[in-house]
Amino acid sequence: MKHISVMLEETIALLNVKPDGIYVDATLGAGGHSYEICKQLTTGRLIGFDKDFDAIERTKKRLAEFGDTVTYVQGSYTQLTEKLDELGITEVDGVLFDLGVSSPQFDDPERGFSYRFDARLDMRMDQTQALSAYEVVNNYSEEDLIRILKEHSEERYAHAIVKHILRRRPVTTTFELVECIKAAYPAKELKKGHPAKKTFQALRIEVNNEFAEAKDAVDQAVNLIKVGGRVVVITFHSIEDRIVKTIFNNYGKPAKVNPRIPVVQEEILHYKLISKGTKASKWELEDNNRAHSAILRGIERVV
């Protein structure tokens, strides 16, 4: 299956790539966005981050024609400031985030991300970390399992799903987990799409600490860009989008004040919002199902 990068044209346009600039792709994935950035660079440089060793190796092949223009960092995007400092870089012209799991990870049965394939429960983006979906499903308490299903994916049948998981433990494979979920769903709900979607999403977010890491990394990125630089983020989850929107608004919108109290000095903003929630075009939605939940946001440093 060919990987299609979500909102590729809109994202690259928003990033406003300068030929001599330094850019960070904080989520290399399959390298689609990175390839388009590199095409516009002459003396510039791209630093690509990914937790996933397989993603790094795959993208090295895709970007081989650009040679030393690209530097690869296997690690979490929460290490942005640290790793760039090691490379002697203190500010950049742009940072791109394409949050969530990449299509190749979903499409690899052995990674255990998808309810479409039978595999051992895993869902680790970084395969060297200890915590996997197996440990979460089989070792978390009833209260914690219910909490993550509700908080991470707003699963309305969280209590029933967890009761079926507890009865079946150990739950070893993706299909065994799907059976627990189906058993918990009312028959009429099973006709409305795959019932495992929200549970798998919640487990993946928990395993990879996605919300907390995204918040940390996007905040770092905003502080790394130079004047004229931009941070561009694609999200696929309403809670994740809310996190990004809040961070951007904190930097790019004036603080709310009581209109009855006179302002002594007008607040000087160092950033401006350049996209307040763009969605994929109807033409892209026809060809790329993954784009349906995508939201694109951006911020630029102006002072």
PDB file of C-alpha atoms in Angstrom:
ATOM      1  CA  MET A   1       0.000   0.000   0.000  1.00  0.00           C
ATOM      2  CA  LYS A   2       1.425   3.372  -1.059  1.00  0.00           C
ATOM      3  CA  HIS A   3       1.821   5.875   1.768  1.00  0.00           C
ATOM      4  CA  ILE A   4       0.130   9.222   1.149  1.00  0.00           C
ATOM      5  CA  SER A   5       1.285  12.117   3.338  1.00  0.00           C
ATOM      6  CA  VAL A   6      -1.662  14.024   4.781  1.00  0.00           C
ATOM      7  CA  MET A   7      -2.192  17.621   3.577  1.00  0.00           C
ATOM      8  CA  LEU A   8       1.234  17.560   1.948  1.00  0.00           C
ATOM      9  CA  GLU A   9       0.906  20.698  -0.186  1.00  0.00           C
ATOM     10  CA  GLU A  10      -0.799  22.744   2.529  1.00  0.00           C
ATOM     11  CA  THR A  11       1.795  21.714   5.123  1.00  0.00           C
ATOM     12  CA  ILE A  12       4.849  22.540   3.013  1.00  0.00           C
ATOM     13  CA  ALA A  13       3.305  25.864   1.943  1.00  0.00           C
ATOM     14  CA  LEU A  14       2.622  26.762   5.583  1.00  0.00           C
ATOM     15  CA  LEU A  15       6.171  25.853   6.600  1.00  0.00           C
ATOM     16  CA  ASN A  16       7.432  28.428   4.027  1.00  0.00           C
ATOM     17  CA  VAL A  17      10.734  26.636   3.368  1.00  0.00           C
ATOM     18  CA  LYS A  18      13.796  28.836   2.759  1.00  0.00           C
ATOM     19  CA  PRO A  19      16.525  27.246   0.582  1.00  0.00           C
ATOM     20  CA  ASP A  20      19.221  28.004   3.170  1.00  0.00           C
ATOM     21  CA  GLY A  21      17.147  27.301   6.270  1.00  0.00           C
ATOM     22  CA  ILE A  22      17.447  24.700   9.012  1.00  0.00           C
ATOM     23  CA  TYR A  23      14.315  22.576   9.427  1.00  0.00           C
ATOM     24  CA  VAL A  24      13.244  19.807  11.767  1.00  0.00           C
ATOM     25  CA  ASP A  25      10.864  17.014  10.834  1.00  0.00           C
ATOM     26  CA  ALA A  26      10.047  15.858  14.346  1.00  0.00           C
ATOM     27  CA  THR A  27       8.066  12.859  13.070  1.00  0.00           C
ATOM     28  CA  LEU A  28       9.871  11.357  10.067  1.00  0.00           C
ATOM     29  CA  GLY A  29       7.448   8.473   9.583  1.00  0.00           C
ATOM     30  CA  ALA A  30       7.559   7.439   5.925  1.00  0.00           C
ATOM     31  CA  GLY A  31       9.438  10.586   4.919  1.00  0.00           C
ATOM     32  CA  GLY A  32       6.814  12.148   2.663  1.00  0.00           C
ATOM     33  CA  HIS A  33       6.950  15.621   4.194  1.00  0.00           C
ATOM     34  CA  SER A  34      10.738  15.441   4.580  1.00  0.00           C
ATOM     35  CA  TYR A  35      11.174  14.666   0.902  1.00  0.00           C
ATOM     36  CA  GLU A  36       9.260  17.796  -0.102  1.00  0.00           C
ATOM     37  CA  ILE A  37      11.230  19.944   2.348  1.00  0.00           C
ATOM     38  CA  CYS A  38      14.553  18.624   1.006  1.00  0.00           C
ATOM     39  CA  LYS A  39      13.511  19.358  -2.579  1.00  0.00           C
ATOM     40  CA  GLN A  40      13.364  23.051  -1.667  1.00  0.00           C
ATOM     41  CA  LEU A  41      16.697  23.190   0.172  1.00  0.00           C
ATOM     42  CA  THR A  42      19.998  24.258  -1.441  1.00  0.00           C
ATOM     43  CA  THR A  43      22.469  25.060   1.327  1.00  0.00           C
ATOM     44  CA  GLY A  44      19.905  24.332   4.018  1.00  0.00           C
ATOM     45  CA  ARG A  45      19.618  21.349   6.340  1.00  0.00           C
ATOM     46  CA  LEU A  46      16.956  18.967   7.607  1.00  0.00           C
ATOM     47  CA  ILE A  47      17.112  17.224  10.990  1.00  0.00           C
ATOM     48  CA  GLY A  48      14.770  14.225  11.117  1.00  0.00           C
ATOM     49  CA  PHE A  49      13.542  12.673  14.376  1.00  0.00           C
ATOM     50  CA  ASP A  50      11.768   9.364  14.946  1.00  0.00           C
ATOM     51  CA  LYS A  51      11.566   6.921  17.849  1.00  0.00           C
ATOM     52  CA  ASP A  52      11.173   4.038  15.444  1.00  0.00           C
ATOM     53  CA  PHE A  53      14.409   2.470  14.139  1.00  0.00           C
ATOM     54  CA  ASP A  54      12.548   0.951  11.180  1.00  0.00           C
ATOM     55  CA  ALA A  55      11.186   4.370  10.209  1.00  0.00           C
ATOM     56  CA  ILE A  56      14.677   5.878  10.275  1.00  0.00           C
ATOM     57  CA  GLU A  57      16.101   3.116   8.066  1.00  0.00           C
ATOM     58  CA  ARG A  58      13.166   3.303   5.647  1.00  0.00           C
ATOM     59  CA  THR A  59      13.422   7.078   5.329  1.00  0.00           C
ATOM     60  CA  LYS A  60      17.202   6.984   4.819  1.00  0.00           C
ATOM     61  CA  LYS A  61      16.571   5.061   1.603  1.00  0.00           C
ATOM     62  CA  ARG A  62      13.836   7.439   0.479  1.00  0.00           C
ATOM     63  CA  LEU A  63      15.985  10.529   1.114  1.00  0.00           C
ATOM     64  CA  ALA A  64      19.297   9.044  -0.062  1.00  0.00           C
ATOM     65  CA  GLU A  65      19.510  11.450  -3.021  1.00  0.00           C
ATOM     66  CA  PHE A  66      19.807  14.399  -0.634  1.00  0.00           C
ATOM     67  CA  GLY A  67      22.941  13.038   1.050  1.00  0.00           C
ATOM     68  CA  ASP A  68      24.385  15.134   3.872  1.00  0.00           C
ATOM     69  CA  THR A  69      21.477  17.592   3.693  1.00  0.00           C
ATOM     70  CA  VAL A  70      19.692  15.267   6.136  1.00  0.00           C
ATOM     71  CA  THR A  71      20.751  14.373   9.682  1.00  0.00           C
ATOM     72  CA  TYR A  72      18.856  11.531  11.369  1.00  0.00           C
ATOM     73  CA  VAL A  73      18.119  11.326  15.091  1.00  0.00           C
ATOM     74  CA  GLN A  74      16.569   8.195  16.549  1.00  0.00           C
ATOM     75  CA  GLY A  75      14.774   9.440  19.615  1.00  0.00           C
ATOM     76  CA  SER A  76      11.702  11.146  20.990  1.00  0.00           C
ATOM     77  CA  TYR A  77      10.801  14.620  19.811  1.00  0.00           C
ATOM     78  CA  THR A  78      10.810  15.558  23.495  1.00  0.00           C
ATOM     79  CA  GLN A  79      14.616  15.616  23.013  1.00  0.00           C
ATOM     80  CA  LEU A  80      14.440  18.393  20.401  1.00  0.00           C
ATOM     81  CA  THR A  81      16.365  21.039  22.340  1.00  0.00           C
ATOM     82  CA  GLU A  82      18.876  18.538  23.746  1.00  0.00           C
ATOM     83  CA  LYS A  83      19.696  16.822  20.439  1.00  0.00           C
ATOM     84  CA  LEU A  84      19.863  20.058  18.442  1.00  0.00           C
ATOM     85  CA  ASP A  85      22.204  21.504  21.068  1.00  0.00           C
ATOM     86  CA  GLU A  86      24.465  18.460  20.591  1.00  0.00           C
ATOM     87  CA  LEU A  87      24.532  19.314  16.874  1.00  0.00           C
ATOM     88  CA  GLY A  88      25.480  22.910  17.658  1.00  0.00           C
ATOM     89  CA  ILE A  89      22.049  24.237  16.653  1.00  0.00           C
ATOM     90  CA  THR A  90      20.339  26.729  18.952  1.00  0.00           C
ATOM     91  CA  GLU A  91      17.596  28.001  16.626  1.00  0.00           C
ATOM     92  CA  VAL A  92      15.849  26.774  13.487  1.00  0.00           C
ATOM     93  CA  ASP A  93      13.697  28.108  10.647  1.00  0.00           C
ATOM     94  CA  GLY A  94      10.905  25.603  11.055  1.00  0.00           C
ATOM     95  CA  VAL A  95       9.640  22.516  12.852  1.00  0.00           C
ATOM     96  CA  LEU A  96       7.044  20.079  11.514  1.00  0.00           C
ATOM     97  CA  PHE A  97       4.994  17.587  13.538  1.00  0.00           C
ATOM     98  CA  ASP A  98       2.757  14.937  11.957  1.00  0.00           C
ATOM     99  CA  LEU A  99       1.435  13.489  15.199  1.00  0.00           C
ATOM    100  CA  GLY A 100       0.095   9.992  15.849  1.00  0.00           C
ATOM    101  CA  VAL A 101       1.107   6.629  14.450  1.00  0.00           C
ATOM    102  CA  SER A 102       2.462   6.419  10.899  1.00  0.00           C
ATOM    103  CA  SER A 103       0.811   4.349   8.181  1.00  0.00           C
ATOM    104  CA  PRO A 104       3.730   1.879   7.864  1.00  0.00           C
ATOM    105  CA  GLN A 105       3.410   1.104  11.568  1.00  0.00           C
ATOM    106  CA  PHE A 106      -0.318   0.453  11.173  1.00  0.00           C
ATOM    107  CA  ASP A 107       0.243  -1.683   8.105  1.00  0.00           C
ATOM    108  CA  ASP A 108       2.931  -3.894   9.673  1.00  0.00           C
ATOM    109  CA  PRO A 109       1.035  -6.809  11.318  1.00  0.00           C
ATOM    110  CA  GLU A 110       3.914  -7.616  13.657  1.00  0.00           C
ATOM    111  CA  ARG A 111       3.823  -4.208  15.355  1.00  0.00           C
ATOM    112  CA  GLY A 112       0.449  -4.916  16.973  1.00  0.00           C
ATOM    113  CA  PHE A 113      -1.026  -1.458  16.302  1.00  0.00           C
ATOM    114  CA  SER A 114      -3.980  -2.597  14.232  1.00  0.00           C
ATOM    115  CA  TYR A 115      -7.126  -4.568  14.977  1.00  0.00           C
ATOM    116  CA  ARG A 116      -7.054  -5.690  11.309  1.00  0.00           C
ATOM    117  CA  PHE A 117      -4.196  -8.168  11.895  1.00  0.00           C
ATOM    118  CA  ASP A 118      -3.675 -10.881  14.506  1.00  0.00           C
ATOM    119  CA  ALA A 119      -0.423 -10.234  16.362  1.00  0.00           C
ATOM    120  CA  ARG A 120       1.004 -10.021  19.857  1.00  0.00           C
ATOM    121  CA  LEU A 121      -0.156  -6.876  21.627  1.00  0.00           C
ATOM    122  CA  ASP A 122       2.655  -4.350  21.266  1.00  0.00           C
ATOM    123  CA  MET A 123       2.015  -0.792  19.918  1.00  0.00           C
ATOM    124  CA  ARG A 124       5.453   0.562  20.855  1.00  0.00           C
ATOM    125  CA  MET A 125       6.769   3.250  18.530  1.00  0.00           C
ATOM    126  CA  ASP A 126      10.156   2.809  20.217  1.00  0.00           C
ATOM    127  CA  GLN A 127      10.669  -0.944  20.269  1.00  0.00           C
ATOM    128  CA  THR A 128      13.428  -0.676  22.868  1.00  0.00           C
ATOM    129  CA  GLN A 129      11.093   0.585  25.604  1.00  0.00           C
ATOM    130  CA  ALA A 130       9.755  -1.850  28.188  1.00  0.00           C
ATOM    131  CA  LEU A 131       6.081  -0.825  28.288  1.00  0.00           C
ATOM    132  CA  SER A 132       3.918  -2.362  25.571  1.00  0.00           C
ATOM    133  CA  ALA A 133       0.167  -2.790  25.106  1.00  0.00           C
ATOM    134  CA  TYR A 134       0.513  -6.308  26.541  1.00  0.00           C
ATOM    135  CA  GLU A 135       1.696  -4.914  29.911  1.00  0.00           C
ATOM    136  CA  VAL A 136      -1.014  -2.247  29.942  1.00  0.00           C
ATOM    137  CA  VAL A 137      -3.835  -4.685  29.167  1.00  0.00           C
ATOM    138  CA  ASN A 138      -2.672  -7.379  31.553  1.00  0.00           C
ATOM    139  CA  ASN A 139      -1.065  -5.477  34.435  1.00  0.00           C
ATOM    140  CA  TYR A 140      -3.008  -2.238  34.815  1.00  0.00           C
ATOM    141  CA  SER A 141      -5.712  -2.124  37.471  1.00  0.00           C
ATOM    142  CA  GLU A 142      -9.386  -2.079  36.547  1.00  0.00           C
ATOM    143  CA  GLU A 143      -9.608   1.596  37.515  1.00  0.00           C
ATOM    144  CA  ASP A 144      -6.601   2.592  35.397  1.00  0.00           C
ATOM    145  CA  LEU A 145      -7.819   0.703  32.332  1.00  0.00           C
ATOM    146  CA  ILE A 146     -11.215   2.375  32.564  1.00  0.00           C
ATOM    147  CA  ARG A 147      -9.529   5.742  33.009  1.00  0.00           C
ATOM    148  CA  ILE A 148      -7.342   5.502  29.908  1.00  0.00           C
ATOM    149  CA  LEU A 149     -10.210   4.250  27.729  1.00  0.00           C
ATOM    150  CA  LYS A 150     -12.316   7.200  28.834  1.00  0.00           C
ATOM    151  CA  GLU A 151      -9.625   9.889  28.875  1.00  0.00           C
ATOM    152  CA  HIS A 152      -7.724   8.895  25.738  1.00  0.00           C
ATOM    153  CA  SER A 153     -10.604   7.937  23.453  1.00  0.00           C
ATOM    154  CA  GLU A 154     -13.890   8.700  25.212  1.00  0.00           C
ATOM    155  CA  GLU A 155     -14.957   5.044  24.940  1.00  0.00           C
ATOM    156  CA  ARG A 156     -18.533   4.892  26.252  1.00  0.00           C
ATOM    157  CA  TYR A 157     -18.379   1.142  26.921  1.00  0.00           C
ATOM    158  CA  ALA A 158     -15.118   1.326  28.889  1.00  0.00           C
ATOM    159  CA  HIS A 159     -16.500  -0.401  32.014  1.00  0.00           C
ATOM    160  CA  ALA A 160     -17.892  -3.377  30.069  1.00  0.00           C
ATOM    161  CA  ILE A 161     -14.743  -3.757  27.944  1.00  0.00           C
ATOM    162  CA  VAL A 162     -12.489  -3.795  30.988  1.00  0.00           C
ATOM    163  CA  LYS A 163     -14.665  -6.404  32.738  1.00  0.00           C
ATOM    164  CA  HIS A 164     -14.289  -8.718  29.725  1.00  0.00           C
ATOM    165  CA  ILE A 165     -10.521  -8.097  29.667  1.00  0.00           C
ATOM    166  CA  LEU A 166     -10.204  -8.961  33.368  1.00  0.00           C
ATOM    167  CA  ARG A 167     -12.136 -12.208  32.886  1.00  0.00           C
ATOM    168  CA  ARG A 168      -9.934 -13.241  29.973  1.00  0.00           C
ATOM    169  CA  ARG A 169      -6.486 -12.236  31.234  1.00  0.00           C
ATOM    170  CA  PRO A 170      -3.887 -12.863  30.009  1.00  0.00           C
ATOM    171  CA  VAL A 171      -4.942 -11.228  26.737  1.00  0.00           C
ATOM    172  CA  THR A 172      -1.995 -11.908  24.450  1.00  0.00           C
ATOM    173  CA  THR A 173      -2.982 -10.960  20.906  1.00  0.00           C
ATOM    174  CA  THR A 174      -4.818  -8.210  19.086  1.00  0.00           C
ATOM    175  CA  PHE A 175      -7.625 -10.553  18.032  1.00  0.00           C
ATOM    176  CA  GLU A 176      -8.108 -11.767  21.628  1.00  0.00           C
ATOM    177  CA  LEU A 177      -8.518  -8.131  22.647  1.00  0.00           C
ATOM    178  CA  VAL A 178     -10.958  -7.537  19.782  1.00  0.00           C
ATOM    179  CA  GLU A 179     -13.065 -10.447  21.080  1.00  0.00           C
ATOM    180  CA  CYS A 180     -13.236  -8.814  24.526  1.00  0.00           C
ATOM    181  CA  ILE A 181     -14.331  -5.539  22.968  1.00  0.00           C
ATOM    182  CA  LYS A 182     -16.970  -7.120  20.727  1.00  0.00           C
ATOM    183  CA  ALA A 183     -18.382  -9.044  23.666  1.00  0.00           C
ATOM    184  CA  ALA A 184     -18.805  -5.766  25.565  1.00  0.00           C
ATOM    185  CA  TYR A 185     -20.609  -3.906  22.773  1.00  0.00           C
ATOM    186  CA  PRO A 186     -24.394  -4.019  22.296  1.00  0.00           C
ATOM    187  CA  ALA A 187     -25.332  -5.815  19.074  1.00  0.00           C
ATOM    188  CA  LYS A 188     -26.793  -2.670  17.503  1.00  0.00           C
ATOM    189  CA  GLU A 189     -23.509  -0.793  18.042  1.00  0.00           C
ATOM    190  CA  LEU A 190     -21.494  -3.452  16.205  1.00  0.00           C
ATOM    191  CA  LYS A 191     -23.081  -2.317  12.945  1.00  0.00           C
ATOM    192  CA  LYS A 192     -21.705   1.232  13.220  1.00  0.00           C
ATOM    193  CA  GLY A 193     -18.057   0.548  12.397  1.00  0.00           C
ATOM    194  CA  HIS A 194     -15.310  -1.465  14.041  1.00  0.00           C
ATOM    195  CA  PRO A 195     -15.818  -1.441  17.831  1.00  0.00           C
ATOM    196  CA  ALA A 196     -12.095  -1.784  18.601  1.00  0.00           C
ATOM    197  CA  LYS A 197     -11.047   1.554  17.125  1.00  0.00           C
ATOM    198  CA  LYS A 198     -11.276   3.615  20.314  1.00  0.00           C
ATOM    199  CA  THR A 199      -9.756   0.994  22.609  1.00  0.00           C
ATOM    200  CA  PHE A 200      -6.747   0.450  20.328  1.00  0.00           C
ATOM    201  CA  GLN A 201      -6.294   4.201  20.034  1.00  0.00           C
ATOM    202  CA  ALA A 202      -6.391   4.644  23.817  1.00  0.00           C
ATOM    203  CA  LEU A 203      -3.859   1.869  24.415  1.00  0.00           C
ATOM    204  CA  ARG A 204      -1.486   3.241  21.763  1.00  0.00           C
ATOM    205  CA  ILE A 205      -1.617   6.706  23.332  1.00  0.00           C
ATOM    206  CA  GLU A 206      -0.924   5.255  26.784  1.00  0.00           C
ATOM    207  CA  VAL A 207       1.954   3.043  25.647  1.00  0.00           C
ATOM    208  CA  ASN A 208       3.701   5.904  23.849  1.00  0.00           C
ATOM    209  CA  ASN A 209       2.738   8.688  26.300  1.00  0.00           C
ATOM    210  CA  GLU A 210       1.583  10.645  23.259  1.00  0.00           C
ATOM    211  CA  PHE A 211      -0.333  13.532  24.825  1.00  0.00           C
ATOM    212  CA  ALA A 212       2.320  14.500  27.373  1.00  0.00           C
ATOM    213  CA  GLU A 213       5.167  14.144  24.882  1.00  0.00           C
ATOM    214  CA  ALA A 214       3.363  16.174  22.219  1.00  0.00           C
ATOM    215  CA  LYS A 215       2.725  18.994  24.695  1.00  0.00           C
ATOM    216  CA  ASP A 216       6.372  19.056  25.771  1.00  0.00           C
ATOM    217  CA  ALA A 217       7.792  18.857  22.240  1.00  0.00           C
ATOM    218  CA  VAL A 218       5.541  21.476  20.613  1.00  0.00           C
ATOM    219  CA  ASP A 219       6.350  23.910  23.424  1.00  0.00           C
ATOM    220  CA  GLN A 220      10.078  23.301  22.870  1.00  0.00           C
ATOM    221  CA  ALA A 221       9.669  23.829  19.132  1.00  0.00           C
ATOM    222  CA  VAL A 222       7.955  27.203  19.555  1.00  0.00           C
ATOM    223  CA  ASN A 223      10.919  28.368  21.619  1.00  0.00           C
ATOM    224  CA  LEU A 224      13.466  27.069  19.087  1.00  0.00           C
ATOM    225  CA  ILE A 225      12.316  28.984  16.013  1.00  0.00           C
ATOM    226  CA  LYS A 226      14.055  32.194  14.984  1.00  0.00           C
ATOM    227  CA  VAL A 227      12.229  35.356  13.829  1.00  0.00           C
ATOM    228  CA  GLY A 228      10.330  34.412  10.659  1.00  0.00           C
ATOM    229  CA  GLY A 229      10.450  30.740  11.630  1.00  0.00           C
ATOM    230  CA  ARG A 230       7.366  28.569  11.870  1.00  0.00           C
ATOM    231  CA  VAL A 231       6.050  25.547  13.766  1.00  0.00           C
ATOM    232  CA  VAL A 232       3.496  23.511  11.830  1.00  0.00           C
ATOM    233  CA  VAL A 233       1.502  20.659  13.406  1.00  0.00           C
ATOM    234  CA  ILE A 234      -0.896  18.060  12.002  1.00  0.00           C
ATOM    235  CA  THR A 235      -3.071  16.318  14.584  1.00  0.00           C
ATOM    236  CA  PHE A 236      -5.525  13.435  14.244  1.00  0.00           C
ATOM    237  CA  HIS A 237      -7.132  13.440  17.679  1.00  0.00           C
ATOM    238  CA  SER A 238      -9.396  16.071  19.229  1.00  0.00           C
ATOM    239  CA  ILE A 239      -7.535  16.078  22.556  1.00  0.00           C
ATOM    240  CA  GLU A 240      -4.162  16.386  20.811  1.00  0.00           C
ATOM    241  CA  ASP A 241      -5.481  19.237  18.668  1.00  0.00           C
ATOM    242  CA  ARG A 242      -6.735  20.972  21.803  1.00  0.00           C
ATOM    243  CA  ILE A 243      -3.238  20.680  23.325  1.00  0.00           C
ATOM    244  CA  VAL A 244      -1.624  22.268  20.258  1.00  0.00           C
ATOM    245  CA  LYS A 245      -4.289  24.966  19.983  1.00  0.00           C
ATOM    246  CA  THR A 246      -3.803  25.918  23.644  1.00  0.00           C
ATOM    247  CA  ILE A 247      -0.004  26.162  23.292  1.00  0.00           C
ATOM    248  CA  PHE A 248      -0.259  28.269  20.149  1.00  0.00           C
ATOM    249  CA  ASN A 249      -2.882  30.553  21.669  1.00  0.00           C
ATOM    250  CA  ASN A 250      -0.727  31.060  24.758  1.00  0.00           C
ATOM    251  CA  TYR A 251       2.067  32.397  22.542  1.00  0.00           C
ATOM    252  CA  GLY A 252       0.089  33.986  19.719  1.00  0.00           C
ATOM    253  CA  LYS A 253      -2.889  35.629  21.385  1.00  0.00           C
ATOM    254  CA  PRO A 254      -2.892  38.486  23.893  1.00  0.00           C
ATOM    255  CA  ALA A 255      -3.806  37.597  27.452  1.00  0.00           C
ATOM    256  CA  LYS A 256      -7.415  38.262  28.381  1.00  0.00           C
ATOM    257  CA  VAL A 257      -7.882  41.372  30.484  1.00  0.00           C
ATOM    258  CA  ASN A 258     -10.769  42.975  32.309  1.00  0.00           C
ATOM    259  CA  PRO A 259     -12.130  45.617  29.886  1.00  0.00           C
ATOM    260  CA  ARG A 260     -13.000  47.869  32.848  1.00  0.00           C
ATOM    261  CA  ILE A 261      -9.381  48.070  33.942  1.00  0.00           C
ATOM    262  CA  PRO A 262      -7.204  50.460  31.880  1.00  0.00           C
ATOM    263  CA  VAL A 263      -4.189  48.877  30.154  1.00  0.00           C
ATOM    264  CA  VAL A 264      -0.965  50.631  31.126  1.00  0.00           C
ATOM    265  CA  GLN A 265       1.106  49.117  28.311  1.00  0.00           C
ATOM    266  CA  GLU A 266      -0.080  47.039  25.382  1.00  0.00           C
ATOM    267  CA  GLU A 267       1.285  43.510  25.341  1.00  0.00           C
ATOM    268  CA  ILE A 268       3.922  42.824  22.666  1.00  0.00           C
ATOM    269  CA  LEU A 269       3.391  39.412  21.089  1.00  0.00           C
ATOM    270  CA  HIS A 270       6.399  37.545  19.775  1.00  0.00           C
ATOM    271  CA  TYR A 271       4.307  35.129  17.714  1.00  0.00           C
ATOM    272  CA  LYS A 272       1.314  35.164  15.379  1.00  0.00           C
ATOM    273  CA  LEU A 273      -1.078  32.359  14.453  1.00  0.00           C
ATOM    274  CA  ILE A 274      -0.855  31.480  10.748  1.00  0.00           C
ATOM    275  CA  SER A 275      -3.391  28.647  10.583  1.00  0.00           C
ATOM    276  CA  LYS A 276      -6.223  28.248  13.060  1.00  0.00           C
ATOM    277  CA  GLY A 277      -7.345  24.749  12.138  1.00  0.00           C
ATOM    278  CA  THR A 278      -7.206  23.869   8.438  1.00  0.00           C
ATOM    279  CA  LYS A 279      -8.819  20.607   7.340  1.00  0.00           C
ATOM    280  CA  ALA A 280      -8.122  18.458   4.293  1.00  0.00           C
ATOM    281  CA  SER A 281      -9.772  19.351   1.003  1.00  0.00           C
ATOM    282  CA  LYS A 282     -12.674  17.292  -0.300  1.00  0.00           C
ATOM    283  CA  TRP A 283     -10.419  16.109  -3.130  1.00  0.00           C
ATOM    284  CA  GLU A 284      -7.836  14.734  -0.704  1.00  0.00           C
ATOM    285  CA  LEU A 285     -10.521  13.074   1.389  1.00  0.00           C
ATOM    286  CA  GLU A 286     -11.618  11.080  -1.646  1.00  0.00           C
ATOM    287  CA  ASP A 287      -8.145   9.510  -1.981  1.00  0.00           C
ATOM    288  CA  ASN A 288      -6.784   9.478   1.554  1.00  0.00           C
ATOM    289  CA  ASN A 289      -9.047   8.188   4.320  1.00  0.00           C
ATOM    290  CA  ARG A 290      -6.478   9.036   7.024  1.00  0.00           C
ATOM    291  CA  ALA A 291      -6.995  12.737   6.280  1.00  0.00           C
ATOM    292  CA  HIS A 292     -10.586  12.800   7.584  1.00  0.00           C
ATOM    293  CA  SER A 293      -9.623  13.624  11.176  1.00  0.00           C
ATOM    294  CA  ALA A 294      -6.539  15.715  10.356  1.00  0.00           C
ATOM    295  CA  ILE A 295      -6.258  19.347  11.505  1.00  0.00           C
ATOM    296  CA  LEU A 296      -3.364  21.604  10.480  1.00  0.00           C
ATOM    297  CA  ARG A 297      -2.178  24.477  12.684  1.00  0.00           C
ATOM    298  CA  GLY A 298       0.785  26.831  12.494  1.00  0.00           C
ATOM    299  CA  ILE A 299       2.503  29.647  14.352  1.00  0.00           C
ATOM    300  CA  GLU A 300       5.245  32.092  13.291  1.00  0.00           C
ATOM    301  CA  ARG A 301       7.749  34.017  15.362  1.00  0.00           C
ATOM    302  CA  VAL A 302       7.563  37.732  14.489  1.00  0.00           C
ATOM    303  CA  VAL A 303       9.765  39.377  17.144  1.00  0.00           C
TER     304      VAL A 303
END
